[in-house]
mmCIF file of C-alpha atoms in Angstrom:
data_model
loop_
_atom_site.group_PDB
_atom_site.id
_atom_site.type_symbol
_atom_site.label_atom_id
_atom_site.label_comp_id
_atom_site.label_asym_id
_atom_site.label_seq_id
_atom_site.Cartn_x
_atom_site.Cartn_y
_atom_site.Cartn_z
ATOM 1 C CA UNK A 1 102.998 112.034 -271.176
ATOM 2 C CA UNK A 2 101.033 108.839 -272.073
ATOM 3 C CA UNK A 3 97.704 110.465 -270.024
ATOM 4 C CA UNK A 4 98.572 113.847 -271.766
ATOM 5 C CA UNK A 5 98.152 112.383 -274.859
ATOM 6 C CA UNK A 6 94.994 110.462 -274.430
ATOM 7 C CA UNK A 7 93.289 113.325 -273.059
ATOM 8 C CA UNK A 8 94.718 115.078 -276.122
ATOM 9 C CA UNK A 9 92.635 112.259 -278.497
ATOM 10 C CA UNK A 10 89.599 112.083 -276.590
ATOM 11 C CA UNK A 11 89.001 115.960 -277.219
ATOM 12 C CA UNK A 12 89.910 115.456 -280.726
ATOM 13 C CA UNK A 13 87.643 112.775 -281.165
ATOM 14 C CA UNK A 14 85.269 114.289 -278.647
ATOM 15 C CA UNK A 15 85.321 118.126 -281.063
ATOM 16 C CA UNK A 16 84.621 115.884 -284.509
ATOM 17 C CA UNK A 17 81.883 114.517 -283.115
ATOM 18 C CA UNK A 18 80.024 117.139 -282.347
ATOM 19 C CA UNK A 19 80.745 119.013 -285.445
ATOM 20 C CA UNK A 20 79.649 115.744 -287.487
ATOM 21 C CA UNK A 21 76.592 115.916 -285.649
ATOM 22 C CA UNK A 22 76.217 119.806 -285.829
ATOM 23 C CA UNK A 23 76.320 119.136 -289.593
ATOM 24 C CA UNK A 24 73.939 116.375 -289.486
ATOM 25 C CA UNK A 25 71.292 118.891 -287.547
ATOM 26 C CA UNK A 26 72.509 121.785 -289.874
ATOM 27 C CA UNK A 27 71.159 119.689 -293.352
ATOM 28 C CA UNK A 28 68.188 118.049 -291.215
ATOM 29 C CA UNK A 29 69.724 115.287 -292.458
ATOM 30 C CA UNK A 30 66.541 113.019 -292.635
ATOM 31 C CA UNK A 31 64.752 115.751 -294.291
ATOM 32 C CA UNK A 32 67.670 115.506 -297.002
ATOM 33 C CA UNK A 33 67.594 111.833 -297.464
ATOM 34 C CA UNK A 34 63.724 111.859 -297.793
ATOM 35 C CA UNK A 35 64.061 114.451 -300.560
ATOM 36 C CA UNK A 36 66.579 112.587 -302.197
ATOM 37 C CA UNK A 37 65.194 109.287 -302.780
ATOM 38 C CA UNK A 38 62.297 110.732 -304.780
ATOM 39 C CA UNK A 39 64.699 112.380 -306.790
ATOM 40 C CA UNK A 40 66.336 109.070 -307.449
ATOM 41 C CA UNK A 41 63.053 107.351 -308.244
ATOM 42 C CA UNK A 42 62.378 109.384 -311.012
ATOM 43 C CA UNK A 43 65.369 109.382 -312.824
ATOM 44 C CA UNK A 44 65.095 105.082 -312.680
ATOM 45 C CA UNK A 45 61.495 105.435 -314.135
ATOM 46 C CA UNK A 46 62.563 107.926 -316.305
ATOM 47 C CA UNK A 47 65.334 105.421 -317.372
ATOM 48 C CA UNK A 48 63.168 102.623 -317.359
ATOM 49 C CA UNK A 49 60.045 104.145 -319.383
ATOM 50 C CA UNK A 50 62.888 105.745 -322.097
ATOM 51 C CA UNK A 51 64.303 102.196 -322.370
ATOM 52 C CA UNK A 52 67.572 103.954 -320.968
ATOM 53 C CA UNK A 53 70.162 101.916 -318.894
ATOM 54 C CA UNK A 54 71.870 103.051 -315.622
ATOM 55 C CA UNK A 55 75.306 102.077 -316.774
ATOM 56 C CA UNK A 56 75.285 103.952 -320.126
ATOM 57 C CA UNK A 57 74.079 107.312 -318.176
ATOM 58 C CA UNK A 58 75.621 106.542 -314.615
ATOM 59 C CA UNK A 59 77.581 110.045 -315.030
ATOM 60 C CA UNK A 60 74.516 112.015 -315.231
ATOM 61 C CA UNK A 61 72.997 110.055 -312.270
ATOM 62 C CA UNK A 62 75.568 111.201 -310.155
ATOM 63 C CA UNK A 63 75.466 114.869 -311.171
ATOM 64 C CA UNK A 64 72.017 114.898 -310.961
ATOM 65 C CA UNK A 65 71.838 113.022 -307.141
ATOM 66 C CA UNK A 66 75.023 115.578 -306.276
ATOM 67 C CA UNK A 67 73.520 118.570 -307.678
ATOM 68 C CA UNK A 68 69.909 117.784 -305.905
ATOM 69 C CA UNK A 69 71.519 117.152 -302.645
ATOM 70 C CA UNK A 70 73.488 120.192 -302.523
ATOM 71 C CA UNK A 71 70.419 122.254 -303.414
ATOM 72 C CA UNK A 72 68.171 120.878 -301.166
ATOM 73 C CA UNK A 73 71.334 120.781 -298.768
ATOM 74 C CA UNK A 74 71.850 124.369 -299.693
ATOM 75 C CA UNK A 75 68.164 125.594 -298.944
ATOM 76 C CA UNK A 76 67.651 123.536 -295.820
ATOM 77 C CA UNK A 77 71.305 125.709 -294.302
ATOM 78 C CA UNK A 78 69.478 128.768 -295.466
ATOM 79 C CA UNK A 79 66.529 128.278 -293.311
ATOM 80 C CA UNK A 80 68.007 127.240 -290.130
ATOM 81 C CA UNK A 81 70.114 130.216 -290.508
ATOM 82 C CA UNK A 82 66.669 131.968 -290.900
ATOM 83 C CA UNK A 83 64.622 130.300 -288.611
ATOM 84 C CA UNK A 84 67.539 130.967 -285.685
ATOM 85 C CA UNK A 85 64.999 132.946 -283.377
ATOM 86 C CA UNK A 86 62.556 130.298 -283.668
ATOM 87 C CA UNK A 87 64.634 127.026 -283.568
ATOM 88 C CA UNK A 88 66.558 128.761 -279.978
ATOM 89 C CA UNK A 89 62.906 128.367 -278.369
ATOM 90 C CA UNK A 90 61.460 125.120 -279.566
ATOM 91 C CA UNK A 91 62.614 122.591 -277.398
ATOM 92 C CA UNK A 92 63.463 120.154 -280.635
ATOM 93 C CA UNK A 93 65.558 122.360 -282.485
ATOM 94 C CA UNK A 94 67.488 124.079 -279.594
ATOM 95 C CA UNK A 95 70.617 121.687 -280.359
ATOM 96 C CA UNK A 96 71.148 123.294 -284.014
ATOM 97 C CA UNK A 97 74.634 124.994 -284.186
ATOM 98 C CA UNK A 98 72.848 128.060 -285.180
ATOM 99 C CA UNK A 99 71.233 127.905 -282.047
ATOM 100 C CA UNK A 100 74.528 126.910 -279.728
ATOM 101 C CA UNK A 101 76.515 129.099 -281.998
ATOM 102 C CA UNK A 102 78.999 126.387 -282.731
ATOM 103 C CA UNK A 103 79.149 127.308 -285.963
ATOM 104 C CA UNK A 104 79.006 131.193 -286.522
ATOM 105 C CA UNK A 105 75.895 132.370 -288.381
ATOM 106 C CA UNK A 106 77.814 134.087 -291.089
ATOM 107 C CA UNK A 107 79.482 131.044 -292.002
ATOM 108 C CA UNK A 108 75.979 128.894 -292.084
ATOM 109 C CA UNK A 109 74.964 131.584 -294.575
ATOM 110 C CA UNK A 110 77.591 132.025 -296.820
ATOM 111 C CA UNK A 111 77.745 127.468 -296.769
ATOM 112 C CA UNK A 112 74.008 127.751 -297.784
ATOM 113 C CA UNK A 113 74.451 130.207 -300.453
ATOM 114 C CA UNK A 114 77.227 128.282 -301.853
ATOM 115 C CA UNK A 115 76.187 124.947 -301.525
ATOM 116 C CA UNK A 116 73.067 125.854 -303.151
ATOM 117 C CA UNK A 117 74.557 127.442 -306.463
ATOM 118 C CA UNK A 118 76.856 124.489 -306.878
ATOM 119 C CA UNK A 119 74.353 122.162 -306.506
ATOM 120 C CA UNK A 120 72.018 124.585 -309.541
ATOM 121 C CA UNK A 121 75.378 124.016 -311.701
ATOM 122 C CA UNK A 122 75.760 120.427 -311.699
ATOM 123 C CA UNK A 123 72.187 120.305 -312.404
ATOM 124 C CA UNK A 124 72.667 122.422 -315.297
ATOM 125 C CA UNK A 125 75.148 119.939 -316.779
ATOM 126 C CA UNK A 126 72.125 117.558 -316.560
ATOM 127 C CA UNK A 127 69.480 119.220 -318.273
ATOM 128 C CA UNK A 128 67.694 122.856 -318.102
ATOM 129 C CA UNK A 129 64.689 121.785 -317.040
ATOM 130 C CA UNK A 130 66.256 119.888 -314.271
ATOM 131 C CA UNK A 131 67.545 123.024 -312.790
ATOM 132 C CA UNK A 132 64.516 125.187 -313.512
ATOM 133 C CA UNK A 133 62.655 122.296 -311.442
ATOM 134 C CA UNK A 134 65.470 122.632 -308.434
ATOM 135 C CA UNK A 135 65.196 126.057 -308.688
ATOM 136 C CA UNK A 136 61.788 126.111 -308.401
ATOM 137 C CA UNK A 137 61.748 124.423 -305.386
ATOM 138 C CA UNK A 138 64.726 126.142 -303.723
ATOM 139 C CA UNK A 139 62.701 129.537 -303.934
ATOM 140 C CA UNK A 140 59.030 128.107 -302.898
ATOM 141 C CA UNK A 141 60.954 126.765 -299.674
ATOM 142 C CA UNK A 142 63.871 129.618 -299.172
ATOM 143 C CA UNK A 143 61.730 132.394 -299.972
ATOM 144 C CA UNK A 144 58.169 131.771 -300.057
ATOM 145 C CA UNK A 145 58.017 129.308 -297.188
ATOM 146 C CA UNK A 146 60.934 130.041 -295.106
ATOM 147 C CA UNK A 147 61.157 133.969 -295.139
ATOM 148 C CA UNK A 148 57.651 134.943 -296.070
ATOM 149 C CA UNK A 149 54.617 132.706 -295.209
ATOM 150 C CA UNK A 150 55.983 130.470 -291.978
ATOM 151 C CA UNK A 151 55.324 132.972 -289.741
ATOM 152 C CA UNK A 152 51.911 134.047 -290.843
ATOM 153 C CA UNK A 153 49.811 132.277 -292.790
ATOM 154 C CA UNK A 154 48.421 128.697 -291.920
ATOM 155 C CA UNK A 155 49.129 128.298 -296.212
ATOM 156 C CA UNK A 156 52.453 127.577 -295.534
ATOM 157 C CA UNK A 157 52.190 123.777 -295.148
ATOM 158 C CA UNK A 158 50.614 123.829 -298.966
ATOM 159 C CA UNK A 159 53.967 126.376 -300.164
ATOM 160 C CA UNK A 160 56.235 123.816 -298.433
ATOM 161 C CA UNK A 161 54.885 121.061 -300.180
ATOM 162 C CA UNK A 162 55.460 122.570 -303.698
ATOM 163 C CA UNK A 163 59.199 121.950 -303.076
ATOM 164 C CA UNK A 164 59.374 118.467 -301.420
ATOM 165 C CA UNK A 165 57.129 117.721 -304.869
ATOM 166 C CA UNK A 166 59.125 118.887 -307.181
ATOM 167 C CA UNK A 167 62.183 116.076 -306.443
ATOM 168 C CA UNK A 168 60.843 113.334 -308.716
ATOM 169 C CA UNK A 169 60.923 115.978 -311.620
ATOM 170 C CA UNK A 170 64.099 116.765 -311.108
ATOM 171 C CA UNK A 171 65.321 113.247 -311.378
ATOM 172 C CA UNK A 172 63.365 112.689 -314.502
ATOM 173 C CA UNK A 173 63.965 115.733 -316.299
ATOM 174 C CA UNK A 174 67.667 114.814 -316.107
ATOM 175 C CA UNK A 175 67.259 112.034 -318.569
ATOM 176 C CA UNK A 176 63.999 113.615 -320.422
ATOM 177 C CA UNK A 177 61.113 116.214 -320.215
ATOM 178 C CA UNK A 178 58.881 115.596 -317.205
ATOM 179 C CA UNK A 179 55.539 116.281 -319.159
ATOM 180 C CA UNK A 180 55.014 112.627 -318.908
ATOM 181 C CA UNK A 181 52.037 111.629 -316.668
ATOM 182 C CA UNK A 182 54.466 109.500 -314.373
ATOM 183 C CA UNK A 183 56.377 112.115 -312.870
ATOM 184 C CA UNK A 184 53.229 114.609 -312.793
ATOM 185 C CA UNK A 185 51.425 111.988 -310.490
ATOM 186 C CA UNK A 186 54.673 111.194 -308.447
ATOM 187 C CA UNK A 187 54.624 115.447 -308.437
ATOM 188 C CA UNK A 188 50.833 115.494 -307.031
ATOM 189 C CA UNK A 189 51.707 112.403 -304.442
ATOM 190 C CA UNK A 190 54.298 114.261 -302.699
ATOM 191 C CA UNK A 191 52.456 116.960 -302.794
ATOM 192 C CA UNK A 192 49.284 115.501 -301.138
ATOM 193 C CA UNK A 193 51.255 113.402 -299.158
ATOM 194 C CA UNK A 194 53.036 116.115 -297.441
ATOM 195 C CA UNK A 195 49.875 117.843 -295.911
ATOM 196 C CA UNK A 196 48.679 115.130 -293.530
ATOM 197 C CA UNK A 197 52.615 114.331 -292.650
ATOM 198 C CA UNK A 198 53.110 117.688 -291.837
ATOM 199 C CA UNK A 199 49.826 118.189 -289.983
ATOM 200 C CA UNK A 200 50.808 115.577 -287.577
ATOM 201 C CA UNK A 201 54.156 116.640 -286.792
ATOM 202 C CA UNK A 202 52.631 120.019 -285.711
ATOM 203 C CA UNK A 203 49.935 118.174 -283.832
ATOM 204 C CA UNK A 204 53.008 115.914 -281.689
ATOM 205 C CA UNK A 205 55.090 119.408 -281.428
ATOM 206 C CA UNK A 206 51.842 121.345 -281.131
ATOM 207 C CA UNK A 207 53.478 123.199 -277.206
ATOM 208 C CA UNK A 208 56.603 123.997 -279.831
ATOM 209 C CA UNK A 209 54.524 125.697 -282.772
ATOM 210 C CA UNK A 210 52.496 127.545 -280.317
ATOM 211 C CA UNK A 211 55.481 128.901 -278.383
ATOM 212 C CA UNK A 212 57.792 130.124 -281.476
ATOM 213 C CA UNK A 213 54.513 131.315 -283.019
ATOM 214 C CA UNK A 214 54.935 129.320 -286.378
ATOM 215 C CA UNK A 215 51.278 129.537 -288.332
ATOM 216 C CA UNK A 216 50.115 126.001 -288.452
ATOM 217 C CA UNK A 217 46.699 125.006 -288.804
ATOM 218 C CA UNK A 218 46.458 123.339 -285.446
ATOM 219 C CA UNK A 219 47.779 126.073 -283.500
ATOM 220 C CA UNK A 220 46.335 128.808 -285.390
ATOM 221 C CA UNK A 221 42.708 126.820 -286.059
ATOM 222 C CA UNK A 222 42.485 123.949 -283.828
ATOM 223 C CA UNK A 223 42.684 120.317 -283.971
ATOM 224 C CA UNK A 224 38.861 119.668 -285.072
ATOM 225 C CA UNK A 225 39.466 121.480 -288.984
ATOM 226 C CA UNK A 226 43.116 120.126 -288.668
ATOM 227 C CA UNK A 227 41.640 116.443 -288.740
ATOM 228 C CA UNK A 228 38.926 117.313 -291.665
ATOM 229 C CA UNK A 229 41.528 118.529 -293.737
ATOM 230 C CA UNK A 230 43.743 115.694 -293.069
ATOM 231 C CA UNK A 231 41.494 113.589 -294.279
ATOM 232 C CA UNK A 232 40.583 115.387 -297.146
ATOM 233 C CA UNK A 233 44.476 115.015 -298.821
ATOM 234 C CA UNK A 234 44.409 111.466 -297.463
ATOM 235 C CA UNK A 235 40.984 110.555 -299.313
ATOM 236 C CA UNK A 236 42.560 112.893 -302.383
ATOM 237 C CA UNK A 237 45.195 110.070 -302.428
ATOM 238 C CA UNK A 238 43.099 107.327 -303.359
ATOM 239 C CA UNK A 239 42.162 107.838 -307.181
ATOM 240 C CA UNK A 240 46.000 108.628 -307.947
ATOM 241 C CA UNK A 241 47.696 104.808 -308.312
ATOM 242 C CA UNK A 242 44.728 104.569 -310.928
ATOM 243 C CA UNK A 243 45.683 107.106 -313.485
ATOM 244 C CA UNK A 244 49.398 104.856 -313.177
ATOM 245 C CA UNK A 245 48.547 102.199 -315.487
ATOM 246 C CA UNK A 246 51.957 102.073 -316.799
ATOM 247 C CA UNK A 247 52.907 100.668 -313.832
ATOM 248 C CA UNK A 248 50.860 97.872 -313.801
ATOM 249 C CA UNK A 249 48.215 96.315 -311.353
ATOM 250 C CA UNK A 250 50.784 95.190 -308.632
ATOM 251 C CA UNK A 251 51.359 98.525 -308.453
ATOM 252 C CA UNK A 252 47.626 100.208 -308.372
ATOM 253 C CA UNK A 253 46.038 97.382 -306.023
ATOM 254 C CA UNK A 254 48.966 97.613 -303.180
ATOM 255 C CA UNK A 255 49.304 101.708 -303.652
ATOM 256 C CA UNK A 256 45.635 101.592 -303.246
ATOM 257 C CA UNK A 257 45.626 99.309 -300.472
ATOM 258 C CA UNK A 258 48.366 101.813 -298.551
ATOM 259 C CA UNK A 259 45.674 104.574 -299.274
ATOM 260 C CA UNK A 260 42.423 103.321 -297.608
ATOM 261 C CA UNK A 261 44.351 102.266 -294.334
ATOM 262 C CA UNK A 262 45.422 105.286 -293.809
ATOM 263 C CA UNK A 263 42.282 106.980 -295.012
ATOM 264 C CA UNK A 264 40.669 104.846 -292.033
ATOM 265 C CA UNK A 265 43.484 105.669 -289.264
ATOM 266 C CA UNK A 266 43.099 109.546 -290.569
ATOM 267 C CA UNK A 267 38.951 108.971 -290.208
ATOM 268 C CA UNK A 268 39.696 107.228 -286.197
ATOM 269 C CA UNK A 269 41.029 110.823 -285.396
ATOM 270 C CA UNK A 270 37.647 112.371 -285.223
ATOM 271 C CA UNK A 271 36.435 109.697 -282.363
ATOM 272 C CA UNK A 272 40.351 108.948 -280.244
ATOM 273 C CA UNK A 273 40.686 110.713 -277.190
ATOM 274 C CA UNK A 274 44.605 110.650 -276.990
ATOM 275 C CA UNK A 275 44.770 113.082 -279.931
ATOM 276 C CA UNK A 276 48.916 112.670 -279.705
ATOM 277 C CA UNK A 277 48.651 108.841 -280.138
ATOM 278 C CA UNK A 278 46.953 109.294 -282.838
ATOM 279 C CA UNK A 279 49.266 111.790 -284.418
ATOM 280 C CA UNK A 280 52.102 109.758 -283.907
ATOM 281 C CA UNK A 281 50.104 107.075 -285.665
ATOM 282 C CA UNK A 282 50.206 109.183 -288.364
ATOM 283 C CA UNK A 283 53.321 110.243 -288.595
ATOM 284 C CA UNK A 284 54.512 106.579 -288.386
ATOM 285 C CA UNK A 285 52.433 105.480 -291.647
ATOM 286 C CA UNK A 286 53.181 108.716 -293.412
ATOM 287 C CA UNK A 287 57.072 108.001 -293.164
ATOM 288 C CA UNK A 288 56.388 104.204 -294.090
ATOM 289 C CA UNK A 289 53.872 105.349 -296.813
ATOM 290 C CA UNK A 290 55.717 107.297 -298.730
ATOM 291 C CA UNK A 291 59.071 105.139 -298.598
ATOM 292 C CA UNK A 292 56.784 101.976 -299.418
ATOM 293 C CA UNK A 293 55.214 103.663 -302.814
ATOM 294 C CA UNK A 294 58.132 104.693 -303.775
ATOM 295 C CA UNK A 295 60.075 101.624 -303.573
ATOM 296 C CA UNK A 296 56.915 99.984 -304.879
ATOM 297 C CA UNK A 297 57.186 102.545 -308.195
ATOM 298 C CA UNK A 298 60.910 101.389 -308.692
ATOM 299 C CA UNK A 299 60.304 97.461 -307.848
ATOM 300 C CA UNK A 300 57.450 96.947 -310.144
ATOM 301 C CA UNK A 301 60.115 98.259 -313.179
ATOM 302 C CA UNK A 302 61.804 94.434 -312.790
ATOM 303 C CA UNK A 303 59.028 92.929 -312.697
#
């Protein structure tokens, strides 16, 4: 009886694990955490430049943090339960439950649907424009990315990056309109930012692109224009901190600093000959890069 019932545990514990984990590759959830924190940067400098404090408003912070995770939650479902074909022969996505089928496709659907029109309510309690900006970038990547341009068109790295961008605006726009320069530039960083990052993941998964037939520049064009146009958004970085005055030098020199090393790792790429050391190079500052800046935008508020 005593054996019975340890065999009994060990399955239960054995079955929650792997749906925890079939959750945590259903949301991607490092893509979701990436999204967030930009989110939550701009509402603290949107706090911070309105001479707002966190406790008086920490309500809205948590609808607004809920209602952009379960958006971006929602949309990110939505497109593995899209992308199911392509994700069962790319050898880092085969583990997805819509690929194993531990979680029935209808189900994934219906979760995405409903996760995503949740999350568009709470945001609603925040502020119109806060949705409108969620909204925005629930439909670039559901409809326009995922469903339309993924699987033809090289353009769909530049669609994609419209709704990683958008995630500081949301943030902001909960507490006031995000027509203020700050949140535009923190828009146009993302947005930049995710070109290169994105160019090198398809370089490192380049055997993965190619065989699901997923339009990326380097499969579709090559590695040679795939470099020059990573260095092109990596240079298109550098005048940005500038037009930031507001927050302060500290903030321009380092941001600055961030953006002409990795204009000269990007600029190495045309003379390496391991062409996936490289990429993985990066991919390595890219992650750091954008984490760094935007912990640098929120610590230079205290100083």
């Amino acid at each position: 009886m005593k054996q019975s019932s340890e065999v009994k545990d060990q399955a239960y514990i054995r079955n929650h694990t792997q749906f925890a984990n079939d959750l945590k590759l259903l949301f991607k959830s490092g893509v979701l955490i990436s999204n967030i924190f930009p989110v939550l940067a701009g509402f603290w400098l949107a706090l911070h430049f309105n001479g707002l404090s966190l406790l008086n408003h920490w309500g809205i912070f948590l609808l607004t943090i809920m209602g952009s995770t379960l958006v971006m939650g929602g949309a990110l479902v939505i497109n593995n339960w899209y992308d199911v074909d392509i994700d069962s022969v790319m050898e880092r996505t085969k583990k997805r439950p819509t690929v194993t089928g531990s979680i029935p496709l209808k189900y994934i659907l219906i979760m995405g649907i409903s996760f995503s029109v949740l999350g568009m309510i709470l945001l609603l309690i925040t502020s119109i424009e806060a949705a409108i900006y969620a909204f925005v970038g629930w439909f670039t990547y559901v409809i326009l990315y995922t469903m339309w341009s993924k699987r033809r068109y090289t353009l769909n790295t530049i669609i994609g990056s419209i709704s990683g961008a958008v995630t500081p605006l949301i943030g902001w726009a909960a507490i006031d309109s995000a027509t203020n320069s700050i949140p535009v530039l923190m828009f146009f960083i993302l947005f930049i930012w995710q070109v290169p990052h994105t160019f090198a993941i398809a370089i490192r998964k380049y055997d993965d692109y190619k065989r699901a037939k997923v339009a990326v520049l380097p499969v579709v064009h090559g590695l040679s224009i795939t470099k020059r146009v990573t260095t092109v958004y990596v240079a298109s970085l550098i005048p940005l901190p500038f037009f930031m005055v507001e927050l302060g030098w500290t903030f321009i020199l380092i941001a600055t600093g961030l953006n002409v090393i990795w204009l000269i790792i990007s600029i190495t790429g045309f003379t390496v000959k391991d062409h996936m050391k490289w990429a993985r190079t990066m991919f390595l500052y890219s992650v750091n890069y954008i984490m760094i800046i935007f912990l640098l935008m929120i610590g230079v508020t205290f100083l």
